[in-house]
Amino acid sequence: MLTSRILPPLRHHTPQLAQLRQTTTRFPANTTTATTTSPLFRPLARRSFHATAPQNSALDAWLYLPHELLQTLHVALPWYAAIPVSAFLVRGLLVTTLGSRSRSLTSRYVALHPLRQAIGVKVRDQMLRKGGMRGPREAKVAVMKAIRRETGALDRRWRCTLLGSFGWTLLQLPLWFTMTEVVRRMGGFRDGLLRMGMNALGLAGENSAGGDAATAAAAAELAGSSYPRDIVANPWFDATLGHEGMLWFPSLLDADPLGALSYVVSALMFANVYVTKNTAGSVGTEPTRFQRMLRRTLLGVSLAIGPLCTDLPAGLLLYWASSTMSVIAWNQYLDWKFPVVRNFGACKRPLLLMPPPKIRSGGRSPAT
C-alpha cells in the first residue's frame, strides 16, 4: 500500500483535490505523525538528514513580496486583470523612484551636448596652436585625451554622467525576471530563466517549488488528479488561473489556442524599440556603429519572439505583453516630465513681428 504524503494547505479546492483526498491514506494512530486533522490541511513535511534545520531558499524569500502583491490584487480582480495591473504598478514604482532620477540625468547630459562640442573645438584649436607633437597620430591622441578630460570635468560638475542610465537599464531585467518567475510558479510551469540562474549560483535550494523530491515523486504516483505534482510539491500553485482568462484564452495555465499572444508580444516589443527616442540620433549626432548594431539586434529579437514563444502558457505571455505596454506608457510619461533636447530647428513659439516702418510724406523712410 502506498504511504500517504502530507499535503500543504491550499486556498482553492477542485474536484481533482476531492478525488486525491479519497486516494490518500492516513498514518497509523500509534505513530508520532498522527493527528486528528485531515491530511489535506497538515503542514508540508520536509525530510532532513542533518541535525541543523533546513534553510529556506533565497529565491523563495526574494519572490515573497511580488507573490503577495499578486494575491492582494486577486482579492478584488480576476487574474486577467490582476496580472496587467501588477505589471503597471511595479513599473510605476520603479519609474517614479529610480527611473525619474536616471531620466533627469539623461536629459541634463543631452542638454549639455552643444557645450561639449564647443569645448572640444576650443581644446583642439589650443592644442594645434601649441604644437610640440611629433606627428599627426600623436597629435590626434593628445587632442582626444585633452577633450575627454575637459568634457569629463564638465559632466562631473553638472553631475550628469551616463553611469546612472546604464544602471537603470540593467536594473529592469532582474525585476522582469522576478515577476515572470512568480507567475511561472503560480501556474506550475517548467523552470524559468531565473530559476536556472539561481541553480547555477547554488541559491535555489533543494526544491524551490516548496517540497522535496520524494514528495513530488510520491505525488506523481497518486491517481485521480490532473495536477498531482503541482498540488503536493508547489504551494505557489493557484488553480483559479485555469478559468480566469479572457477573450480567446480562457485558461492562463495552457498555451494560447490561437497562438496570437506571442505575436502580440512581438509587435509590442518591436514598437517599443522602434519608437524609443533616447538615442544618440535625437540630439543631432549620428549613432555609433555599436548603437546601430544593438538596435538592429533588438529589433530582430523582437520579431523572433512571435514564432518562438507560441507554446508558452497564456499567463506568462499575458504578463509579458502587459509589462511591455506599461513600459511604453511610462516612457511617454518620462518624455513629458523630462524632455530631451532634439535637433536644431525652427522655434515652436509664435514670433512677434515688428510693424512695418512708416513712410513720410516725402517718400523717405525714417531710417534714411
CSV table of C-alpha atoms in Angstrom, one decimal:
chain,number,residue,atom,x,y,z
A,1,MET,CA,0.0,0.0,0.0
A,2,LEU,CA,1.3,3.4,-0.9
A,3,THR,CA,2.4,5.5,2.0
A,4,SER,CA,0.5,8.8,2.1
A,5,ARG,CA,2.2,12.2,1.8
A,6,ILE,CA,1.3,15.2,3.8
A,7,LEU,CA,-0.3,17.9,1.6
A,8,PRO,CA,0.1,21.7,2.0
A,9,PRO,CA,-2.9,23.9,2.7
A,10,LEU,CA,-4.5,25.2,-0.5
A,11,ARG,CA,-6.7,28.2,-1.0
A,12,HIS,CA,-8.8,26.8,-3.8
A,13,HIS,CA,-10.4,23.3,-3.9
A,14,THR,CA,-11.1,21.5,-7.1
A,15,PRO,CA,-12.9,18.2,-7.9
A,16,GLN,CA,-9.4,16.7,-8.5
A,17,LEU,CA,-8.5,17.5,-4.9
A,18,ALA,CA,-11.5,15.7,-3.6
A,19,GLN,CA,-10.6,12.6,-5.5
A,20,LEU,CA,-7.0,12.9,-4.4
A,21,ARG,CA,-8.1,13.0,-0.8
A,22,GLN,CA,-10.0,9.8,-1.2
A,23,THR,CA,-6.9,8.0,-2.6
A,24,THR,CA,-4.7,9.3,0.2
A,25,THR,CA,-4.4,7.2,3.4
A,26,ARG,CA,-3.6,8.3,6.9
A,27,PHE,CA,-0.7,7.3,9.0
A,28,PRO,CA,-1.3,4.7,11.8
A,29,ALA,CA,-2.6,6.2,15.1
A,30,ASN,CA,0.4,4.9,17.1
A,31,THR,CA,3.0,6.9,15.0
A,32,THR,CA,4.3,10.3,16.1
A,33,THR,CA,3.0,11.9,12.9
A,34,ALA,CA,-0.6,11.1,13.6
A,35,THR,CA,-3.0,13.9,14.1
A,36,THR,CA,-6.8,14.4,14.4
A,37,THR,CA,-7.0,16.8,11.4
A,38,SER,CA,-7.4,15.9,7.8
A,39,PRO,CA,-4.2,15.1,6.0
A,40,LEU,CA,-5.2,17.7,3.4
A,41,PHE,CA,-4.6,20.5,5.9
A,42,ARG,CA,-1.4,19.2,7.6
A,43,PRO,CA,1.8,21.3,7.2
A,44,LEU,CA,4.2,20.2,4.5
A,45,ALA,CA,6.7,17.6,5.7
A,46,ARG,CA,10.3,18.0,4.9
A,47,ARG,CA,12.9,15.3,5.2
A,48,SER,CA,16.2,16.3,6.9
A,49,PHE,CA,19.3,14.2,7.2
A,50,HIS,CA,21.2,16.7,9.3
A,51,ALA,CA,20.9,18.0,12.8
A,52,THR,CA,20.5,21.6,11.8
A,53,ALA,CA,17.2,22.9,10.5
A,54,PRO,CA,16.9,23.2,6.7
A,55,GLN,CA,17.4,26.6,5.3
A,56,ASN,CA,14.8,28.3,3.2
A,57,SER,CA,15.5,29.0,-0.4
A,58,ALA,CA,16.9,32.5,-1.1
A,59,LEU,CA,14.8,32.6,-4.2
A,60,ASP,CA,11.6,32.0,-2.2
A,61,ALA,CA,12.4,34.9,0.1
A,62,TRP,CA,13.1,37.1,-2.9
A,63,LEU,CA,9.8,36.2,-4.6
A,64,TYR,CA,7.6,36.7,-1.4
A,65,LEU,CA,6.7,40.3,-1.9
A,66,PRO,CA,5.8,40.1,-5.6
A,67,HIS,CA,3.7,37.0,-4.8
A,68,GLU,CA,1.8,38.8,-2.1
A,69,LEU,CA,1.2,41.7,-4.4
A,70,LEU,CA,-0.5,39.4,-7.0
A,71,GLN,CA,-2.5,37.7,-4.3
A,72,THR,CA,-3.7,41.0,-2.9
A,73,LEU,CA,-4.8,42.3,-6.3
A,74,HIS,CA,-6.6,39.0,-6.9
A,75,VAL,CA,-8.8,39.6,-3.9
A,76,ALA,CA,-10.7,42.3,-5.9
A,77,LEU,CA,-9.7,41.4,-9.5
A,78,PRO,CA,-9.7,38.3,-11.7
A,79,TRP,CA,-6.4,37.1,-12.9
A,80,TYR,CA,-6.8,38.5,-16.4
A,81,ALA,CA,-7.0,42.0,-14.8
A,82,ALA,CA,-4.7,41.4,-11.7
A,83,ILE,CA,-1.7,40.5,-13.9
A,84,PRO,CA,-1.7,43.6,-16.1
A,85,VAL,CA,-2.4,45.8,-13.1
A,86,SER,CA,0.5,44.3,-11.2
A,87,ALA,CA,2.8,44.9,-14.2
A,88,PHE,CA,1.7,48.6,-14.4
A,89,LEU,CA,2.1,49.1,-10.6
A,90,VAL,CA,5.6,47.5,-10.5
A,91,ARG,CA,6.8,49.6,-13.5
A,92,GLY,CA,5.3,52.7,-12.0
A,93,LEU,CA,7.1,52.1,-8.7
A,94,LEU,CA,10.4,51.7,-10.5
A,95,VAL,CA,9.9,54.7,-12.7
A,96,THR,CA,8.8,57.2,-10.0
A,97,THR,CA,11.8,56.3,-7.9
A,98,LEU,CA,14.9,55.3,-9.9
A,99,GLY,CA,13.6,56.0,-13.4
A,100,SER,CA,12.9,59.7,-12.8
A,101,ARG,CA,16.4,60.2,-11.4
A,102,SER,CA,18.0,58.4,-14.4
A,103,ARG,CA,15.9,60.2,-17.0
A,104,SER,CA,16.8,63.6,-15.4
A,105,LEU,CA,20.5,62.8,-15.7
A,106,THR,CA,20.0,61.8,-19.3
A,107,SER,CA,18.1,65.0,-20.1
A,108,ARG,CA,20.8,67.1,-18.5
A,109,TYR,CA,23.5,65.2,-20.3
A,110,VAL,CA,21.9,65.7,-23.7
A,111,ALA,CA,21.2,69.4,-23.0
A,112,LEU,CA,25.0,69.9,-22.4
A,113,HIS,CA,25.9,68.4,-25.8
A,114,PRO,CA,26.3,71.7,-27.7
A,115,LEU,CA,28.6,73.0,-24.9
A,116,ARG,CA,30.5,69.7,-25.0
A,117,GLN,CA,31.1,70.2,-28.7
A,118,ALA,CA,32.2,73.8,-28.3
A,119,ILE,CA,34.7,72.7,-25.6
A,120,GLY,CA,36.1,70.0,-28.0
A,121,VAL,CA,36.6,72.6,-30.8
A,122,LYS,CA,38.3,75.0,-28.4
A,123,VAL,CA,40.6,72.4,-26.9
A,124,ARG,CA,41.6,71.2,-30.4
A,125,ASP,CA,42.5,74.6,-31.6
A,126,GLN,CA,44.5,75.3,-28.5
A,127,MET,CA,46.5,72.1,-28.8
A,128,LEU,CA,47.2,72.6,-32.5
A,129,ARG,CA,48.4,76.2,-31.9
A,130,LYS,CA,50.6,75.0,-29.1
A,131,GLY,CA,52.3,72.4,-31.2
A,132,GLY,CA,55.1,70.2,-30.0
A,133,MET,CA,53.7,66.9,-31.4
A,134,ARG,CA,56.0,64.7,-33.5
A,135,GLY,CA,53.3,63.5,-35.9
A,136,PRO,CA,49.6,63.5,-36.8
A,137,ARG,CA,48.9,60.3,-34.9
A,138,GLU,CA,50.5,61.7,-31.7
A,139,ALA,CA,48.6,65.0,-32.1
A,140,LYS,CA,45.3,63.1,-32.5
A,141,VAL,CA,45.8,61.1,-29.4
A,142,ALA,CA,46.8,64.1,-27.4
A,143,VAL,CA,43.8,66.1,-28.6
A,144,MET,CA,41.4,63.3,-27.8
A,145,LYS,CA,42.8,62.9,-24.3
A,146,ALA,CA,42.5,66.6,-23.6
A,147,ILE,CA,38.9,66.7,-24.9
A,148,ARG,CA,38.0,63.7,-22.8
A,149,ARG,CA,39.5,65.3,-19.8
A,150,GLU,CA,37.7,68.6,-20.2
A,151,THR,CA,34.3,67.1,-21.1
A,152,GLY,CA,34.6,64.7,-18.2
A,153,ALA,CA,35.1,67.6,-15.8
A,154,LEU,CA,32.0,69.3,-17.3
A,155,ASP,CA,29.9,66.2,-16.7
A,156,ARG,CA,31.2,65.8,-13.2
A,157,ARG,CA,30.4,69.5,-12.5
A,158,TRP,CA,26.8,69.1,-13.7
A,159,ARG,CA,26.5,65.5,-12.2
A,160,CYS,CA,25.2,64.1,-15.4
A,161,THR,CA,27.3,61.0,-16.2
A,162,LEU,CA,25.8,58.1,-18.1
A,163,LEU,CA,26.5,55.5,-15.4
A,164,GLY,CA,23.1,56.2,-13.8
A,165,SER,CA,21.4,55.5,-17.1
A,166,PHE,CA,23.3,52.2,-17.6
A,167,GLY,CA,22.4,51.1,-14.0
A,168,TRP,CA,18.7,51.9,-14.7
A,169,THR,CA,18.7,49.8,-17.8
A,170,LEU,CA,20.4,46.8,-16.1
A,171,LEU,CA,18.0,47.0,-13.1
A,172,GLN,CA,14.9,46.4,-15.2
A,173,LEU,CA,15.9,42.9,-16.2
A,174,PRO,CA,16.1,41.3,-12.7
A,175,LEU,CA,12.7,42.9,-11.9
A,176,TRP,CA,11.1,41.5,-15.0
A,177,PHE,CA,12.6,38.0,-14.4
A,178,THR,CA,11.3,38.1,-10.8
A,179,MET,CA,7.7,38.8,-11.8
A,180,THR,CA,7.7,36.2,-14.5
A,181,GLU,CA,9.2,33.7,-12.1
A,182,VAL,CA,6.3,34.3,-9.7
A,183,VAL,CA,3.7,33.9,-12.5
A,184,ARG,CA,5.5,30.7,-13.6
A,185,ARG,CA,5.4,29.2,-10.2
A,186,MET,CA,1.7,30.0,-9.6
A,187,GLY,CA,0.9,28.2,-12.9
A,188,GLY,CA,3.2,25.2,-12.2
A,189,PHE,CA,5.1,25.7,-15.4
A,190,ARG,CA,8.6,24.5,-16.1
A,191,ASP,CA,11.7,26.1,-14.6
A,192,GLY,CA,12.3,29.6,-15.9
A,193,LEU,CA,15.5,31.6,-16.6
A,194,LEU,CA,15.6,33.0,-13.1
A,195,ARG,CA,15.4,29.5,-11.6
A,196,MET,CA,18.2,28.3,-13.8
A,197,GLY,CA,20.4,31.2,-12.8
A,198,MET,CA,19.8,30.6,-9.1
A,199,ASN,CA,20.6,26.9,-9.6
A,200,ALA,CA,23.9,27.8,-11.2
A,201,LEU,CA,24.7,30.0,-8.2
A,202,GLY,CA,23.5,27.4,-5.7
A,203,LEU,CA,20.9,29.7,-4.2
A,204,ALA,CA,17.7,27.9,-5.3
A,205,GLY,CA,17.6,25.3,-2.5
A,206,GLU,CA,16.7,21.6,-2.9
A,207,ASN,CA,13.3,22.3,-4.4
A,208,SER,CA,12.2,25.8,-4.9
A,209,ALA,CA,8.6,24.7,-5.6
A,210,GLY,CA,8.1,24.2,-1.8
A,211,GLY,CA,8.7,20.5,-1.2
A,212,ASP,CA,11.3,17.8,-1.5
A,213,ALA,CA,11.9,15.4,-4.4
A,214,ALA,CA,10.4,12.4,-2.5
A,215,THR,CA,7.1,14.3,-2.0
A,216,ALA,CA,6.9,15.1,-5.7
A,217,ALA,CA,7.7,11.5,-6.7
A,218,ALA,CA,5.1,10.1,-4.4
A,219,ALA,CA,2.5,12.6,-5.6
A,220,ALA,CA,3.2,11.6,-9.2
A,221,GLU,CA,2.2,8.1,-8.3
A,222,LEU,CA,-1.2,9.2,-6.9
A,223,ALA,CA,-4.0,8.7,-9.4
A,224,GLY,CA,-7.1,10.7,-10.0
A,225,SER,CA,-5.7,14.2,-10.1
A,226,SER,CA,-4.7,16.4,-13.1
A,227,TYR,CA,-2.1,18.3,-11.1
A,228,PRO,CA,-0.6,15.8,-8.6
A,229,ARG,CA,2.9,17.3,-8.7
A,230,ASP,CA,1.8,20.9,-8.6
A,231,ILE,CA,-0.7,20.3,-5.7
A,232,VAL,CA,1.7,18.5,-3.5
A,233,ALA,CA,5.1,20.0,-4.2
A,234,ASN,CA,4.2,23.5,-5.2
A,235,PRO,CA,2.4,25.7,-2.6
A,236,TRP,CA,2.6,28.6,-5.1
A,237,PHE,CA,0.2,26.8,-7.4
A,238,ASP,CA,-3.2,28.6,-7.9
A,239,ALA,CA,-5.9,26.6,-9.7
A,240,THR,CA,-8.0,29.7,-10.4
A,241,LEU,CA,-5.6,30.6,-13.2
A,242,GLY,CA,-7.2,27.8,-15.2
A,243,HIS,CA,-10.6,29.6,-15.6
A,244,GLU,CA,-9.9,33.3,-15.1
A,245,GLY,CA,-8.6,34.1,-18.6
A,246,MET,CA,-10.3,36.3,-21.1
A,247,LEU,CA,-11.3,36.6,-24.8
A,248,TRP,CA,-9.9,33.6,-26.8
A,249,PHE,CA,-7.7,32.2,-24.0
A,250,PRO,CA,-10.0,31.3,-21.0
A,251,SER,CA,-7.2,29.3,-19.3
A,252,LEU,CA,-4.0,31.0,-18.3
A,253,LEU,CA,-2.4,27.6,-17.5
A,254,ASP,CA,-2.4,26.4,-21.1
A,255,ALA,CA,-0.9,27.8,-24.3
A,256,ASP,CA,-2.9,30.2,-26.4
A,257,PRO,CA,-5.1,28.1,-28.6
A,258,LEU,CA,-4.8,30.6,-31.5
A,259,GLY,CA,-1.1,31.3,-31.0
A,260,ALA,CA,-1.8,35.1,-31.3
A,261,LEU,CA,-0.5,36.2,-27.9
A,262,SER,CA,3.1,35.6,-28.8
A,263,TYR,CA,2.8,37.8,-31.9
A,264,VAL,CA,1.1,40.5,-29.8
A,265,VAL,CA,4.1,40.5,-27.5
A,266,SER,CA,6.4,40.5,-30.6
A,267,ALA,CA,4.6,43.6,-32.0
A,268,LEU,CA,4.7,45.5,-28.8
A,269,MET,CA,8.4,44.9,-28.2
A,270,PHE,CA,9.2,45.9,-31.8
A,271,ALA,CA,7.2,49.1,-31.4
A,272,ASN,CA,8.9,49.8,-28.1
A,273,VAL,CA,12.4,49.5,-29.6
A,274,TYR,CA,11.4,51.3,-32.8
A,275,VAL,CA,9.8,54.4,-31.3
A,276,THR,CA,12.3,54.9,-28.5
A,277,LYS,CA,13.7,58.4,-28.5
A,278,ASN,CA,16.6,58.3,-26.0
A,279,THR,CA,19.2,57.6,-28.7
A,280,ALA,CA,22.2,59.5,-30.0
A,281,GLY,CA,20.4,60.5,-33.1
A,282,SER,CA,17.9,62.5,-31.2
A,283,VAL,CA,20.5,65.1,-30.2
A,284,GLY,CA,21.8,65.9,-33.6
A,285,THR,CA,24.6,63.3,-33.8
A,286,GLU,CA,24.9,60.1,-35.8
A,287,PRO,CA,24.6,56.9,-33.7
A,288,THR,CA,27.8,54.9,-33.4
A,289,ARG,CA,28.3,51.5,-35.0
A,290,PHE,CA,27.7,49.7,-31.7
A,291,GLN,CA,24.4,51.6,-31.2
A,292,ARG,CA,23.2,50.7,-34.7
A,293,MET,CA,24.1,47.0,-34.2
A,294,LEU,CA,22.4,46.9,-30.8
A,295,ARG,CA,19.2,48.5,-32.2
A,296,ARG,CA,19.1,46.1,-35.1
A,297,THR,CA,19.7,43.1,-32.8
A,298,LEU,CA,16.9,44.1,-30.5
A,299,LEU,CA,14.5,44.6,-33.5
A,300,GLY,CA,15.5,41.1,-34.8
A,301,VAL,CA,14.9,39.5,-31.4
A,302,SER,CA,11.5,41.2,-31.1
A,303,LEU,CA,10.5,39.8,-34.5
A,304,ALA,CA,11.7,36.3,-33.5
A,305,ILE,CA,9.7,36.2,-30.3
A,306,GLY,CA,6.4,35.6,-32.1
A,307,PRO,CA,7.1,32.2,-33.7
A,308,LEU,CA,9.4,31.0,-30.9
A,309,CYS,CA,7.1,31.6,-28.0
A,310,THR,CA,3.8,30.2,-29.3
A,311,ASP,CA,3.9,27.3,-26.9
A,312,LEU,CA,4.4,29.4,-23.7
A,313,PRO,CA,1.5,29.4,-21.3
A,314,ALA,CA,-1.0,32.2,-21.7
A,315,GLY,CA,-0.3,33.6,-18.2
A,316,LEU,CA,3.3,34.3,-19.0
A,317,LEU,CA,2.5,35.9,-22.3
A,318,LEU,CA,-0.2,38.0,-20.7
A,319,TYR,CA,2.3,39.4,-18.2
A,320,TRP,CA,4.9,39.9,-20.9
A,321,ALA,CA,2.5,41.9,-23.0
A,322,SER,CA,1.3,43.9,-20.0
A,323,SER,CA,4.8,44.7,-19.0
A,324,THR,CA,5.8,45.9,-22.4
A,325,MET,CA,2.7,48.1,-22.6
A,326,SER,CA,3.4,49.6,-19.2
A,327,VAL,CA,7.0,50.3,-20.4
A,328,ILE,CA,5.6,52.2,-23.4
A,329,ALA,CA,3.1,54.1,-21.3
A,330,TRP,CA,5.6,55.1,-18.5
A,331,ASN,CA,8.2,56.1,-21.1
A,332,GLN,CA,5.7,58.6,-22.5
A,333,TYR,CA,5.4,60.0,-19.0
A,334,LEU,CA,9.1,60.3,-18.7
A,335,ASP,CA,9.4,62.0,-22.1
A,336,TRP,CA,6.8,64.6,-20.9
A,337,LYS,CA,8.3,65.0,-17.4
A,338,PHE,CA,11.9,65.2,-18.5
A,339,PRO,CA,12.0,66.3,-22.2
A,340,VAL,CA,15.2,65.6,-24.1
A,341,VAL,CA,16.6,68.3,-26.4
A,342,ARG,CA,16.0,67.4,-30.1
A,343,ASN,CA,17.7,68.5,-33.3
A,344,PHE,CA,18.0,72.2,-34.0
A,345,GLY,CA,15.0,73.5,-35.9
A,346,ALA,CA,12.5,76.3,-36.1
A,347,CYS,CA,11.2,77.9,-33.0
A,348,LYS,CA,7.8,76.4,-32.0
A,349,ARG,CA,6.7,79.5,-30.1
A,350,PRO,CA,4.9,82.3,-32.0
A,351,LEU,CA,7.2,85.0,-33.2
A,352,LEU,CA,6.5,88.7,-32.6
A,353,LEU,CA,6.6,90.5,-35.9
A,354,MET,CA,7.7,94.1,-35.9
A,355,PRO,CA,5.3,96.6,-37.5
A,356,PRO,CA,6.5,97.9,-40.9
A,357,PRO,CA,8.2,101.3,-40.9
A,358,LYS,CA,6.0,104.3,-41.6
A,359,ILE,CA,6.7,106.3,-44.8
A,360,ARG,CA,6.9,110.0,-44.6
A,361,SER,CA,5.0,112.2,-47.0
A,362,GLY,CA,8.3,113.0,-48.8
A,363,GLY,CA,8.7,109.3,-49.7
A,364,ARG,CA,11.6,108.7,-47.4
A,365,SER,CA,11.6,106.2,-44.5
A,366,PRO,CA,12.7,107.3,-41.0
A,367,ALA,CA,15.9,105.2,-41.3
A,368,THR,CA,17.1,107.2,-44.3
